[in-house]
Coordinates of N, CA and C in Angstrom, one line a residue:
Chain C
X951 N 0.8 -1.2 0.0 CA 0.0 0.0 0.0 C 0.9 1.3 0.0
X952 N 0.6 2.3 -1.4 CA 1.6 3.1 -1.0 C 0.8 4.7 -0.3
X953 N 1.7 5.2 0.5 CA 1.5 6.5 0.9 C 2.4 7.2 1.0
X954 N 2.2 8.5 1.3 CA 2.5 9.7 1.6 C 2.2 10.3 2.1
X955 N 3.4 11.2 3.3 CA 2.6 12.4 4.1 C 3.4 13.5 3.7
X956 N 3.0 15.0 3.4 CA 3.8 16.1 4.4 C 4.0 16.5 5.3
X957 N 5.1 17.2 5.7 CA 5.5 17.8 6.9 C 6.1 19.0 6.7
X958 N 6.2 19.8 7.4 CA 6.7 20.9 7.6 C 6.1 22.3 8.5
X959 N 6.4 23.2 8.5 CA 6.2 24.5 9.5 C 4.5 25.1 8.4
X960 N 3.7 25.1 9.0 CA 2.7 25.9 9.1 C 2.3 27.0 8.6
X961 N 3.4 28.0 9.2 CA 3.1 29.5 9.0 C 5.1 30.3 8.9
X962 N 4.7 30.5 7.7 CA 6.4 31.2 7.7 C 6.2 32.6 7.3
X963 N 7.0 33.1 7.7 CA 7.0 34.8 6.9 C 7.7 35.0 5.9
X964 N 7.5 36.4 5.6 CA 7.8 36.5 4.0 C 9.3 36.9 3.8
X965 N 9.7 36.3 2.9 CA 10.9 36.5 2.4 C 12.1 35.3 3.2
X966 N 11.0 34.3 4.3 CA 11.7 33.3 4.6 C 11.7 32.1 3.8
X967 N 12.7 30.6 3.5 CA 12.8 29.3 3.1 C 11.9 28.4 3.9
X968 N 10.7 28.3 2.6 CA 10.1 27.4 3.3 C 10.9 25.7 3.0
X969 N 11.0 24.6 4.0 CA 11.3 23.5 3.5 C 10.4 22.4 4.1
X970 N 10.0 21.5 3.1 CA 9.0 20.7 3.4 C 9.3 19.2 3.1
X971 N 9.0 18.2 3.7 CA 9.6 16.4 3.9 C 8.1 16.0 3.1
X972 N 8.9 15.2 2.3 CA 7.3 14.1 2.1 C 8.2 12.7 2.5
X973 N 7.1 12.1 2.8 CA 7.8 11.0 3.9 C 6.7 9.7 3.4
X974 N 7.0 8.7 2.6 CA 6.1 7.9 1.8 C 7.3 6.5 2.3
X975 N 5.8 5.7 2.1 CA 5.9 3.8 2.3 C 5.1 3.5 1.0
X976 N 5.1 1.7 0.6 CA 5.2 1.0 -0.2 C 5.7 1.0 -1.4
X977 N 6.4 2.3 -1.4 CA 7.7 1.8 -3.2 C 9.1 2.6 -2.8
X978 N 9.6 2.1 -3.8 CA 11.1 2.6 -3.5 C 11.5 3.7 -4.6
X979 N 12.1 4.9 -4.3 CA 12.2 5.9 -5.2 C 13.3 5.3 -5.8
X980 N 14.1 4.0 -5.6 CA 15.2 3.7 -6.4 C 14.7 3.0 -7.1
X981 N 13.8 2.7 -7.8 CA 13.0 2.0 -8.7 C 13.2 2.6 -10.1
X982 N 13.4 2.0 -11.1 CA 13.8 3.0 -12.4 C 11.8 3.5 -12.6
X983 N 11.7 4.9 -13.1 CA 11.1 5.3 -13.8 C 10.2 5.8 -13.0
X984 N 10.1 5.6 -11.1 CA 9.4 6.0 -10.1 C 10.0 7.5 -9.9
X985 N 8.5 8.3 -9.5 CA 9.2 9.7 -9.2 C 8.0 10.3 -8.3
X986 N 8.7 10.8 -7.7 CA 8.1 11.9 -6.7 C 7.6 13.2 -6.8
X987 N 6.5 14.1 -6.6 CA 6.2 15.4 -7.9 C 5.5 16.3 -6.2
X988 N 5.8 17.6 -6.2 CA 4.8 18.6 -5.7 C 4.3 19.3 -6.2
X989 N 2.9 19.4 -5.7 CA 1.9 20.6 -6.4 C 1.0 21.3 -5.0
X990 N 0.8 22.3 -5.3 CA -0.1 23.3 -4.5 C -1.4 23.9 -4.8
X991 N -2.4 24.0 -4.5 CA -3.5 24.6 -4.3 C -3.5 25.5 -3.5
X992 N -3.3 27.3 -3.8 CA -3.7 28.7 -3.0 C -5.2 28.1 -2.6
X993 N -5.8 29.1 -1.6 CA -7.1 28.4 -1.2 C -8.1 28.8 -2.1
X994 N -8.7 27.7 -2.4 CA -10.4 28.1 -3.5 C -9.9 28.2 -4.5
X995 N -8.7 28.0 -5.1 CA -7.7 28.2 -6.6 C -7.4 26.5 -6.9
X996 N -6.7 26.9 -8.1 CA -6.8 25.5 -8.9 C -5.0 24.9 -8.5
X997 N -4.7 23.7 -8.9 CA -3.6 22.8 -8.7 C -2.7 23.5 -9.5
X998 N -1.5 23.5 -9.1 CA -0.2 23.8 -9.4 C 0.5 23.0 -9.2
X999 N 1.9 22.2 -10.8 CA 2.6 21.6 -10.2 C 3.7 22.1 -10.1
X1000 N 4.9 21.7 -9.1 CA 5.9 22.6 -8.6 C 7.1 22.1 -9.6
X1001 N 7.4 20.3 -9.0 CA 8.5 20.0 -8.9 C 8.4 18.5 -9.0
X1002 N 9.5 17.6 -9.6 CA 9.5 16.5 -9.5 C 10.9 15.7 -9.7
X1003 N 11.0 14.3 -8.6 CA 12.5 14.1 -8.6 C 12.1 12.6 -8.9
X1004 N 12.7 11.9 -9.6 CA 13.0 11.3 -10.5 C 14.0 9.8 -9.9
X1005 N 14.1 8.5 -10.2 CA 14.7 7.4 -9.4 C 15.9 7.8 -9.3
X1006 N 16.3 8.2 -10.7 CA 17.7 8.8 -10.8 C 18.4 10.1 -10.9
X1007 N 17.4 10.9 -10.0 CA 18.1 12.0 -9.1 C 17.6 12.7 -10.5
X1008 N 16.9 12.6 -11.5 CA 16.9 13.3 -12.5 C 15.6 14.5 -11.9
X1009 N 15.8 15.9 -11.9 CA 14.9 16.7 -11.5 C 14.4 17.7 -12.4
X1010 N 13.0 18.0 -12.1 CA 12.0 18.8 -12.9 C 11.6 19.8 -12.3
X1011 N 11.7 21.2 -13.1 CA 11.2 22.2 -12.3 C 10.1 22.6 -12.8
X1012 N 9.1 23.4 -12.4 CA 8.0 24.8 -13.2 C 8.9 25.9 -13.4
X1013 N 9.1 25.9 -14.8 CA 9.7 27.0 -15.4 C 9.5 28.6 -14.5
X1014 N 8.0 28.6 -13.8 CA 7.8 29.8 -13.4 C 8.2 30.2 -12.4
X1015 N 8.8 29.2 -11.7 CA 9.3 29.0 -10.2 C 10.4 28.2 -9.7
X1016 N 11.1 28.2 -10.8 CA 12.4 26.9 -10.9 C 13.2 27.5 -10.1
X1017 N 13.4 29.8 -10.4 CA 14.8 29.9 -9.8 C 14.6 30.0 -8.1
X1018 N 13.6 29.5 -7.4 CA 13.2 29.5 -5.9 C 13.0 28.2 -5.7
X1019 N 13.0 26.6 -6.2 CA 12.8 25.6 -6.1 C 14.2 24.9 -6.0
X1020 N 13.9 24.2 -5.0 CA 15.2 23.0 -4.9 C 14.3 21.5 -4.4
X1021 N 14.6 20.4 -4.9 CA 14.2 19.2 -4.8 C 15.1 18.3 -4.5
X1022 N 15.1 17.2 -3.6 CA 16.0 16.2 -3.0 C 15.5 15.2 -2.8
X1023 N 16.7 13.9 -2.5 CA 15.7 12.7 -1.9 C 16.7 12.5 -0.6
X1024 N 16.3 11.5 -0.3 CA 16.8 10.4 0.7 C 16.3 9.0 0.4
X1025 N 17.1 8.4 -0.6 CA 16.6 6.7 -1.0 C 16.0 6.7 0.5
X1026 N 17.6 6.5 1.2 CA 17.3 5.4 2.7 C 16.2 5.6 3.8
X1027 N 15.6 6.9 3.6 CA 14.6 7.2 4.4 C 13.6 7.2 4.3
X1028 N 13.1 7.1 2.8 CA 12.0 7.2 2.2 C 11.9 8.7 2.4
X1029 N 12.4 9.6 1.8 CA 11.9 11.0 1.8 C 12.2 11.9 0.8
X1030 N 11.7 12.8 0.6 CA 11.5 13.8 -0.4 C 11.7 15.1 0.2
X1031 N 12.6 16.2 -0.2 CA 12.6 17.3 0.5 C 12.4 18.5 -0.5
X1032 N 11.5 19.8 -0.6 CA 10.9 20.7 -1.1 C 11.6 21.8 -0.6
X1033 N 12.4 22.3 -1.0 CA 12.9 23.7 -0.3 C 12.3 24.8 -1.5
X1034 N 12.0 26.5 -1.0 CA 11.1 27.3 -1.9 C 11.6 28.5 -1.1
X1035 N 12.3 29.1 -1.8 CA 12.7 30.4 -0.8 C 12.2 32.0 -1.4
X1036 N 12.7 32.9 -0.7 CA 11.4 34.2 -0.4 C 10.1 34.2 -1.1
X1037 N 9.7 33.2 0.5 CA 8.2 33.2 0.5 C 7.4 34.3 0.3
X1038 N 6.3 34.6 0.0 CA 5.6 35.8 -0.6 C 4.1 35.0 0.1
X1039 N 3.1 36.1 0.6 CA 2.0 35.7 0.8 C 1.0 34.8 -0.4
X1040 N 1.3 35.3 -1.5 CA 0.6 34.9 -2.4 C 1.1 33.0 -2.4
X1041 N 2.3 32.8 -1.9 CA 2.8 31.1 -1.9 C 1.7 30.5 -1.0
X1042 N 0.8 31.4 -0.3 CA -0.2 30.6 1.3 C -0.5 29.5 0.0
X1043 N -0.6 28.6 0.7 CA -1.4 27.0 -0.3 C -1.3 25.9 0.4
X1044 N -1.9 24.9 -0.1 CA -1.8 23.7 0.4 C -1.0 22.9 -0.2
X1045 N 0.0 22.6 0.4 CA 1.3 22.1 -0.5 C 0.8 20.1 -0.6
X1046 N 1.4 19.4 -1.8 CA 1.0 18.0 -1.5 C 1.9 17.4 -2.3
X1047 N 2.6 16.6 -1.4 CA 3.5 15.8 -2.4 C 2.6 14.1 -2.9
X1048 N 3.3 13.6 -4.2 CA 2.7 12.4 -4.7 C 3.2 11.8 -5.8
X1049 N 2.8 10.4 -5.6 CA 3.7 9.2 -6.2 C 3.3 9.3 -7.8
X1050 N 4.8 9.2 -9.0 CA 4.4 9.0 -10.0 C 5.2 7.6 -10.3
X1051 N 4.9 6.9 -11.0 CA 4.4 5.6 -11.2 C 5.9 5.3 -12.5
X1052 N 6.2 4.2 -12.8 CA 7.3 4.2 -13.7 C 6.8 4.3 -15.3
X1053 N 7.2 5.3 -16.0 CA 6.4 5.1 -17.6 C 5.1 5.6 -17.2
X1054 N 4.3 6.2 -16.1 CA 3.2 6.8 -16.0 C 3.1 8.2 -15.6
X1055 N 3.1 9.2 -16.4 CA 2.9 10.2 -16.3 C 2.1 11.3 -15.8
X1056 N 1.1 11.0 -14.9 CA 0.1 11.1 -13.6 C 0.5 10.6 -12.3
X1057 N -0.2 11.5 -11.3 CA -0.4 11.3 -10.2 C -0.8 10.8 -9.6
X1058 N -0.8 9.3 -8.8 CA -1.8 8.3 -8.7 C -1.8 7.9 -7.4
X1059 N -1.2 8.2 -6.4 CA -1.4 8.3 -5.1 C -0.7 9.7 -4.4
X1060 N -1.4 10.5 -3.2 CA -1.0 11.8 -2.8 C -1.2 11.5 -1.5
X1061 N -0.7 12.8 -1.0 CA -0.7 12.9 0.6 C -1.6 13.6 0.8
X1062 N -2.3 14.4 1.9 CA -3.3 14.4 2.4 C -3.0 16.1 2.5
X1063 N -2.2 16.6 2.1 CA -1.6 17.8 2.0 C -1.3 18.5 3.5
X1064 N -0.9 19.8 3.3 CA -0.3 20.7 4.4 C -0.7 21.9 3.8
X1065 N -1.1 22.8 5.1 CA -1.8 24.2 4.3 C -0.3 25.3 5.0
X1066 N 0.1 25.6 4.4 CA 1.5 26.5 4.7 C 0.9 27.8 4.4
X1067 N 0.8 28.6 5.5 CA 0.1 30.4 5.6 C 1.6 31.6 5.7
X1068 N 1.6 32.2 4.3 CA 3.0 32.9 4.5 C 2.4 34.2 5.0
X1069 N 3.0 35.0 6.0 CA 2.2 36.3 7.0 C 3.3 36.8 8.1
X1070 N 3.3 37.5 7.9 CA 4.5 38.2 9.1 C 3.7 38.3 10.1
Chain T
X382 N 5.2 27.3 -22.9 CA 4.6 26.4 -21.9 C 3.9 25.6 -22.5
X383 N 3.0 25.1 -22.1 CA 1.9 24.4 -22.5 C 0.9 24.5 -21.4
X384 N 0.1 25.6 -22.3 CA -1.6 25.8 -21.4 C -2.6 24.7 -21.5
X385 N -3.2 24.6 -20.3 CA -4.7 23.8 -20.1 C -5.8 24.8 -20.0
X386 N -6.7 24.7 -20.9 CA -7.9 25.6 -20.7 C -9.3 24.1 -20.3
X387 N -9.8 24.1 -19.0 CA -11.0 23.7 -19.1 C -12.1 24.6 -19.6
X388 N -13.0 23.5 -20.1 CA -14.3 24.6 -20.1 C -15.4 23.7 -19.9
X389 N -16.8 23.9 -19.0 CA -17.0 25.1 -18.7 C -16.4 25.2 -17.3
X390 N -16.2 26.7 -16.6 CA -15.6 26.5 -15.3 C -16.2 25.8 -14.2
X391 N -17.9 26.2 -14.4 CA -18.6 25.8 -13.6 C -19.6 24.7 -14.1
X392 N -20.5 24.0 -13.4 CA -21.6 23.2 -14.4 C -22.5 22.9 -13.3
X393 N -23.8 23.2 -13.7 CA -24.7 22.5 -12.9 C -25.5 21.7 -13.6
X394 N -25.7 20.8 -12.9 CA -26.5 19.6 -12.9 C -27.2 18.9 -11.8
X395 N -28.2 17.9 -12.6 CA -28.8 17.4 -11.9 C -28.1 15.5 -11.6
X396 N -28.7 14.7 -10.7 CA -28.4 13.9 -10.6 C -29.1 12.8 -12.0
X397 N -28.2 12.1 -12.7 CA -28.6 11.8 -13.4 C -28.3 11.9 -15.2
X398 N -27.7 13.2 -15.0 CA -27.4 13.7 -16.6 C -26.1 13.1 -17.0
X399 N -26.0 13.4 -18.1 CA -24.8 13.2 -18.5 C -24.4 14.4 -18.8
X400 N -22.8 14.5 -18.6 CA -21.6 15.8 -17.9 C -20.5 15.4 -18.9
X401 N -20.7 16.3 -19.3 CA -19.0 16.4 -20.3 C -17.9 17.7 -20.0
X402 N -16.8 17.4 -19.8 CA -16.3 18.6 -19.6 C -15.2 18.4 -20.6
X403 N -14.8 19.6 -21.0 CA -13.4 19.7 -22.3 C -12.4 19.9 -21.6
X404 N -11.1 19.8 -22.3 CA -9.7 20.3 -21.4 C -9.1 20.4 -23.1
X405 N -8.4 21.8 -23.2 CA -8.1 22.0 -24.6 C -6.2 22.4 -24.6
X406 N -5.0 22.0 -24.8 CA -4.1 21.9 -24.9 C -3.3 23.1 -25.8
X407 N -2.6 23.8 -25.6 CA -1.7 25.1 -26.4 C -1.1 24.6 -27.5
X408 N -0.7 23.5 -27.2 CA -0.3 22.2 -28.2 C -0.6 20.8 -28.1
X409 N 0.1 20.4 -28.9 CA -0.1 18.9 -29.0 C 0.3 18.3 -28.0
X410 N 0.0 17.4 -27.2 CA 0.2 16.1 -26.0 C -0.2 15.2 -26.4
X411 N 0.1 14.5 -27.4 CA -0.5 13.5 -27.6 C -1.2 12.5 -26.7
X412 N -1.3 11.8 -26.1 CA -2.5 11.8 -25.4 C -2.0 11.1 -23.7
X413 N -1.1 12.7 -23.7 CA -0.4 12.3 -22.3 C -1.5 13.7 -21.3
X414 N -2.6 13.0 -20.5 CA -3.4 13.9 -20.2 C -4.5 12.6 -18.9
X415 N -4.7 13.2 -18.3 CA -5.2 12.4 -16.8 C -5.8 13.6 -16.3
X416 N -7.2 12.6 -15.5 CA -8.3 14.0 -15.0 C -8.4 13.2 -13.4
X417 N -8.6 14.5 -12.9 CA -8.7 14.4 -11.7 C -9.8 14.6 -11.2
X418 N -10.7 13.9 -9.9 CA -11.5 14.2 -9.2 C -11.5 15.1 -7.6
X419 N -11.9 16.4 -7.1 CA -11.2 16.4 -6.3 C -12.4 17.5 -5.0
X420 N -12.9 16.5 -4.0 CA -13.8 16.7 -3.0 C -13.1 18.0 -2.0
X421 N -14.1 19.0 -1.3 CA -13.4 20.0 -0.5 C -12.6 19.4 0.8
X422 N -11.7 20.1 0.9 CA -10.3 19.1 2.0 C -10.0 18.1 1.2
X423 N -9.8 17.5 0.5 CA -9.1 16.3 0.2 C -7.8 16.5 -0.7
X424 N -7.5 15.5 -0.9 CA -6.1 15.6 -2.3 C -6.9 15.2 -3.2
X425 N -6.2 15.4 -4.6 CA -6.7 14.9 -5.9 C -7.3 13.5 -6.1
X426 N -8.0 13.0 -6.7 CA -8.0 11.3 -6.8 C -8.1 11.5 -8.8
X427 N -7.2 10.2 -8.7 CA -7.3 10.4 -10.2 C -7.8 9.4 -10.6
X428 N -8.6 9.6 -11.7 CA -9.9 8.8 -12.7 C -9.4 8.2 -13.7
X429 N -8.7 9.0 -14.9 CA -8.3 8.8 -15.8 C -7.1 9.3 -16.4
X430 N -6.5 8.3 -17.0 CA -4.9 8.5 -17.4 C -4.9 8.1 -18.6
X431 N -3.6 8.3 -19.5 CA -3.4 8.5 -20.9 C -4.7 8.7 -21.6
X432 N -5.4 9.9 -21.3 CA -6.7 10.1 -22.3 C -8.1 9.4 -22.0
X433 N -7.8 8.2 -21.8 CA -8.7 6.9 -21.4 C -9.0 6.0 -21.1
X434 N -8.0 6.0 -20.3 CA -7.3 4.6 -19.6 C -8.2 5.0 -18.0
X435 N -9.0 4.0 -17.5 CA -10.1 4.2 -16.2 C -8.9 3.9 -14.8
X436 N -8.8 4.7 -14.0 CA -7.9 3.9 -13.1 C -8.7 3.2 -12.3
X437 N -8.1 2.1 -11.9 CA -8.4 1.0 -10.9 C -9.6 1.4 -10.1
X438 N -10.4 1.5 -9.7 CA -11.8 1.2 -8.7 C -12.4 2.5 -9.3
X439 N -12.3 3.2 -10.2 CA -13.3 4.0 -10.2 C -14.5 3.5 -11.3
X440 N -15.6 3.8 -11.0 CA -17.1 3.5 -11.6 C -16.9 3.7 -13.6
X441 N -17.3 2.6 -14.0 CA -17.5 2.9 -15.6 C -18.2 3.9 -16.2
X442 N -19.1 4.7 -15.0 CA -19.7 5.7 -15.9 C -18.8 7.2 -16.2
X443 N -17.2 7.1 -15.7 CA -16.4 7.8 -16.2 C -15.8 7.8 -17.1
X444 N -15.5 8.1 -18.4 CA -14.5 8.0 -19.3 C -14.5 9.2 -19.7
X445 N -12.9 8.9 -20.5 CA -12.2 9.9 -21.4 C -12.1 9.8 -22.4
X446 N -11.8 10.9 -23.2 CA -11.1 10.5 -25.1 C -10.8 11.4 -25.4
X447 N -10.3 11.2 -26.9 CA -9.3 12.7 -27.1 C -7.9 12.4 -27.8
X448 N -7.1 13.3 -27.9 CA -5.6 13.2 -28.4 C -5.3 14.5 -28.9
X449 N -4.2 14.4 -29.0 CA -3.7 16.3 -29.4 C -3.8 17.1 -28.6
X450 N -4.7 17.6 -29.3 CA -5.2 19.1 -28.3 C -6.6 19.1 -27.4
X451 N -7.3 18.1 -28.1 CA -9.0 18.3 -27.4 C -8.9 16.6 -26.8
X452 N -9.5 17.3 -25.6 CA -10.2 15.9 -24.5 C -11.3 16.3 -23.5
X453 N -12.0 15.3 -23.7 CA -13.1 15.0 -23.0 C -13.0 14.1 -21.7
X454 N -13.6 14.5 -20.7 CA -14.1 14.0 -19.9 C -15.5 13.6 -19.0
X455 N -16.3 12.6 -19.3 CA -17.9 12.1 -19.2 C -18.2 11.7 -18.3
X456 N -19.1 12.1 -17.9 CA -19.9 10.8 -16.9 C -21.4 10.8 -17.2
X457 N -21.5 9.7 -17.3 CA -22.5 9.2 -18.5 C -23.7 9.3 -17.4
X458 N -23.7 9.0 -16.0 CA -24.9 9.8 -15.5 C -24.9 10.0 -14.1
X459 N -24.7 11.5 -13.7 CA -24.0 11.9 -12.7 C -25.1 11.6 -11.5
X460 N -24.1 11.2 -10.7 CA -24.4 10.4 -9.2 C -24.0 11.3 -8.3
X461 N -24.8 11.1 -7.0 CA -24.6 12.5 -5.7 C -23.3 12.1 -5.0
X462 N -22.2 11.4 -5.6 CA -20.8 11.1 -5.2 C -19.4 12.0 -5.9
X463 N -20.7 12.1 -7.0 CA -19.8 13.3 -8.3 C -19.7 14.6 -8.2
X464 N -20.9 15.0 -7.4 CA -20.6 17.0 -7.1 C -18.9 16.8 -6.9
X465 N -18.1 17.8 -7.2 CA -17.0 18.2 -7.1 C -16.1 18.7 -8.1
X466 N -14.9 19.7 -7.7 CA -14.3 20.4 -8.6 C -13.7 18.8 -9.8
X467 N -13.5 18.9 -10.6 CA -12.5 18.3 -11.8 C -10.9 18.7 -12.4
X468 N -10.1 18.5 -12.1 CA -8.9 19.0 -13.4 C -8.9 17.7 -14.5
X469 N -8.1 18.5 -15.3 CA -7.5 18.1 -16.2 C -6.1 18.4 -15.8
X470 N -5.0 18.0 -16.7 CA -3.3 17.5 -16.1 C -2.5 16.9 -17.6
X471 N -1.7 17.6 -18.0 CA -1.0 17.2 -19.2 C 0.5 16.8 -18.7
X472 N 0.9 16.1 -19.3 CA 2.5 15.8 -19.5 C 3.1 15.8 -20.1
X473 N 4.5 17.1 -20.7 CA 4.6 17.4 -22.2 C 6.4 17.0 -22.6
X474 N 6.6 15.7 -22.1 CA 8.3 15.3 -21.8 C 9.3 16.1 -20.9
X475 N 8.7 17.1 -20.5 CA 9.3 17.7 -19.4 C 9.0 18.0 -17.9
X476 N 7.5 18.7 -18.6 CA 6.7 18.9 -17.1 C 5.1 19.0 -16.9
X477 N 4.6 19.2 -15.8 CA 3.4 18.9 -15.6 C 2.3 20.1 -15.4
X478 N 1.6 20.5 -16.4 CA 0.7 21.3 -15.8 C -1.0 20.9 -15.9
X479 N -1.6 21.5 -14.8 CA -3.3 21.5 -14.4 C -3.7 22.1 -15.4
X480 N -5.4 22.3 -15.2 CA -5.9 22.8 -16.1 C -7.0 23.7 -14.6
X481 N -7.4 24.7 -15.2 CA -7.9 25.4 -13.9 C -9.4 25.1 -13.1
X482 N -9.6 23.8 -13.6 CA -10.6 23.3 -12.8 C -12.3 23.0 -13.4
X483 N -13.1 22.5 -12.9 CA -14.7 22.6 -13.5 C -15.3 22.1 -11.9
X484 N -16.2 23.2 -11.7 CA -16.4 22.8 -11.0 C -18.2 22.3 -11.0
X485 N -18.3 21.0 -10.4 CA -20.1 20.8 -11.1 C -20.4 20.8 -9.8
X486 N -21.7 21.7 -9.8 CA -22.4 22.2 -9.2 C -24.0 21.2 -9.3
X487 N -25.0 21.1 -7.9 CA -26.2 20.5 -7.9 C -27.0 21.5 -8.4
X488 N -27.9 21.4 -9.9 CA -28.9 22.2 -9.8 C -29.9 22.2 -9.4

């Protein structure tokens, strides 16, 4: 059974590094063709994808947001790390990280998300 | 880039009808495109992949079709499980973008 959670701080202020863990069971990110992806929903707004890291460390940015995005793993821990730096209130969203599949280009299992409020 | 336009934003209906919603592409994707189902508080759940492929436990009265630029997504007769927003979601050998939503409304 696979899952996913996020983690991270809640409420950051602006112009700070937000960084965020996705922390997933039943596959192994060292699997050829398995990848890891984040996307966000601002509130009452539509999906946004951020970022995606790849079995083989290979990584994908949103062109719109690449030069504030950093993506990482940890085979051994099962984890995924999101770093996003000078946060801007407009970033408030519900961040979600989720499993992409080998040769499957969709999102087919997510985590249950985290709502991150950027606000001094 | 590659834009997703859904249409319509919004839809109302009744229980019963059949629901079509479009997702129209800036370019070609050949029919690298998956729709999403997605209830208030939750995460996404996804329905359909490569255009028309049903994922695993969801109801037959969902499908997709399409290629290129235009796709469809149906429900051949909408059940009080279905209120909720929809995306669409392209994959263009690099990266991934949504489509800004439909949301179907009870009329």
């Amino acid at each position: 059974q696979i899952t996913l959670k996020e983690s991270g701080p809640t409420l950051v202020k602006p112009t700070q590094t937000l960084t965020l863990t996705c922390t997933f069971s039943g596959f192994s990110l060292s699997t050829s063709g398995v990848g890891v992806g984040w996307i966000r929903q601002p509130p009452g707004k539509a999906l946004e994808w951020l970022a995606l890291i790849y079995w083989d460390d290979d990584k994908r940015y949103s062109p719109s947001l690449k030069s504030r995005l950093t993506i990482t793993k940890d085979t051994s821990k099962n984890q995924v790390v999101l770093t996003m730096t000078n946060m801007d209130p407009v970033d408030t969203a519900t961040y979600y990280c989720a499993h992409k599949g080998a040769g499957m280009e969709f999102f087919d299992y997510w985590g249950q998300g985290t709502l991150v409020t950027v606000s001094s | 880039d590659i834009q997703m336009t859904q249409s319509p934003s919004t839809l109302s209906a009744s229980v019963g009808d059949r629901v079509t919603i479009t997702c129209r592409a800036s370019q070609s994707i050949s029919s690298w495109l998956a729709w999403y189902q997605q209830k208030p508080g939750k995460a996404p759940k996804l329905l359909i992949y490569k255009a028309s492929s049903l994922e695993s436990g969801v109801p037959s009265r969902f499908s997709g079709s399409g290629s290129g630029t235009e796709f469809t997504l149906t429900i051949s007769s909408l059940q009080p499980d279905d209120f909720a927003t929809y995306y669409c979601q392209q994959y263009n050998s690099y990266w991934w973008t949504f489509g800004q939503g439909t949301k179907v409304e009870i009329k």
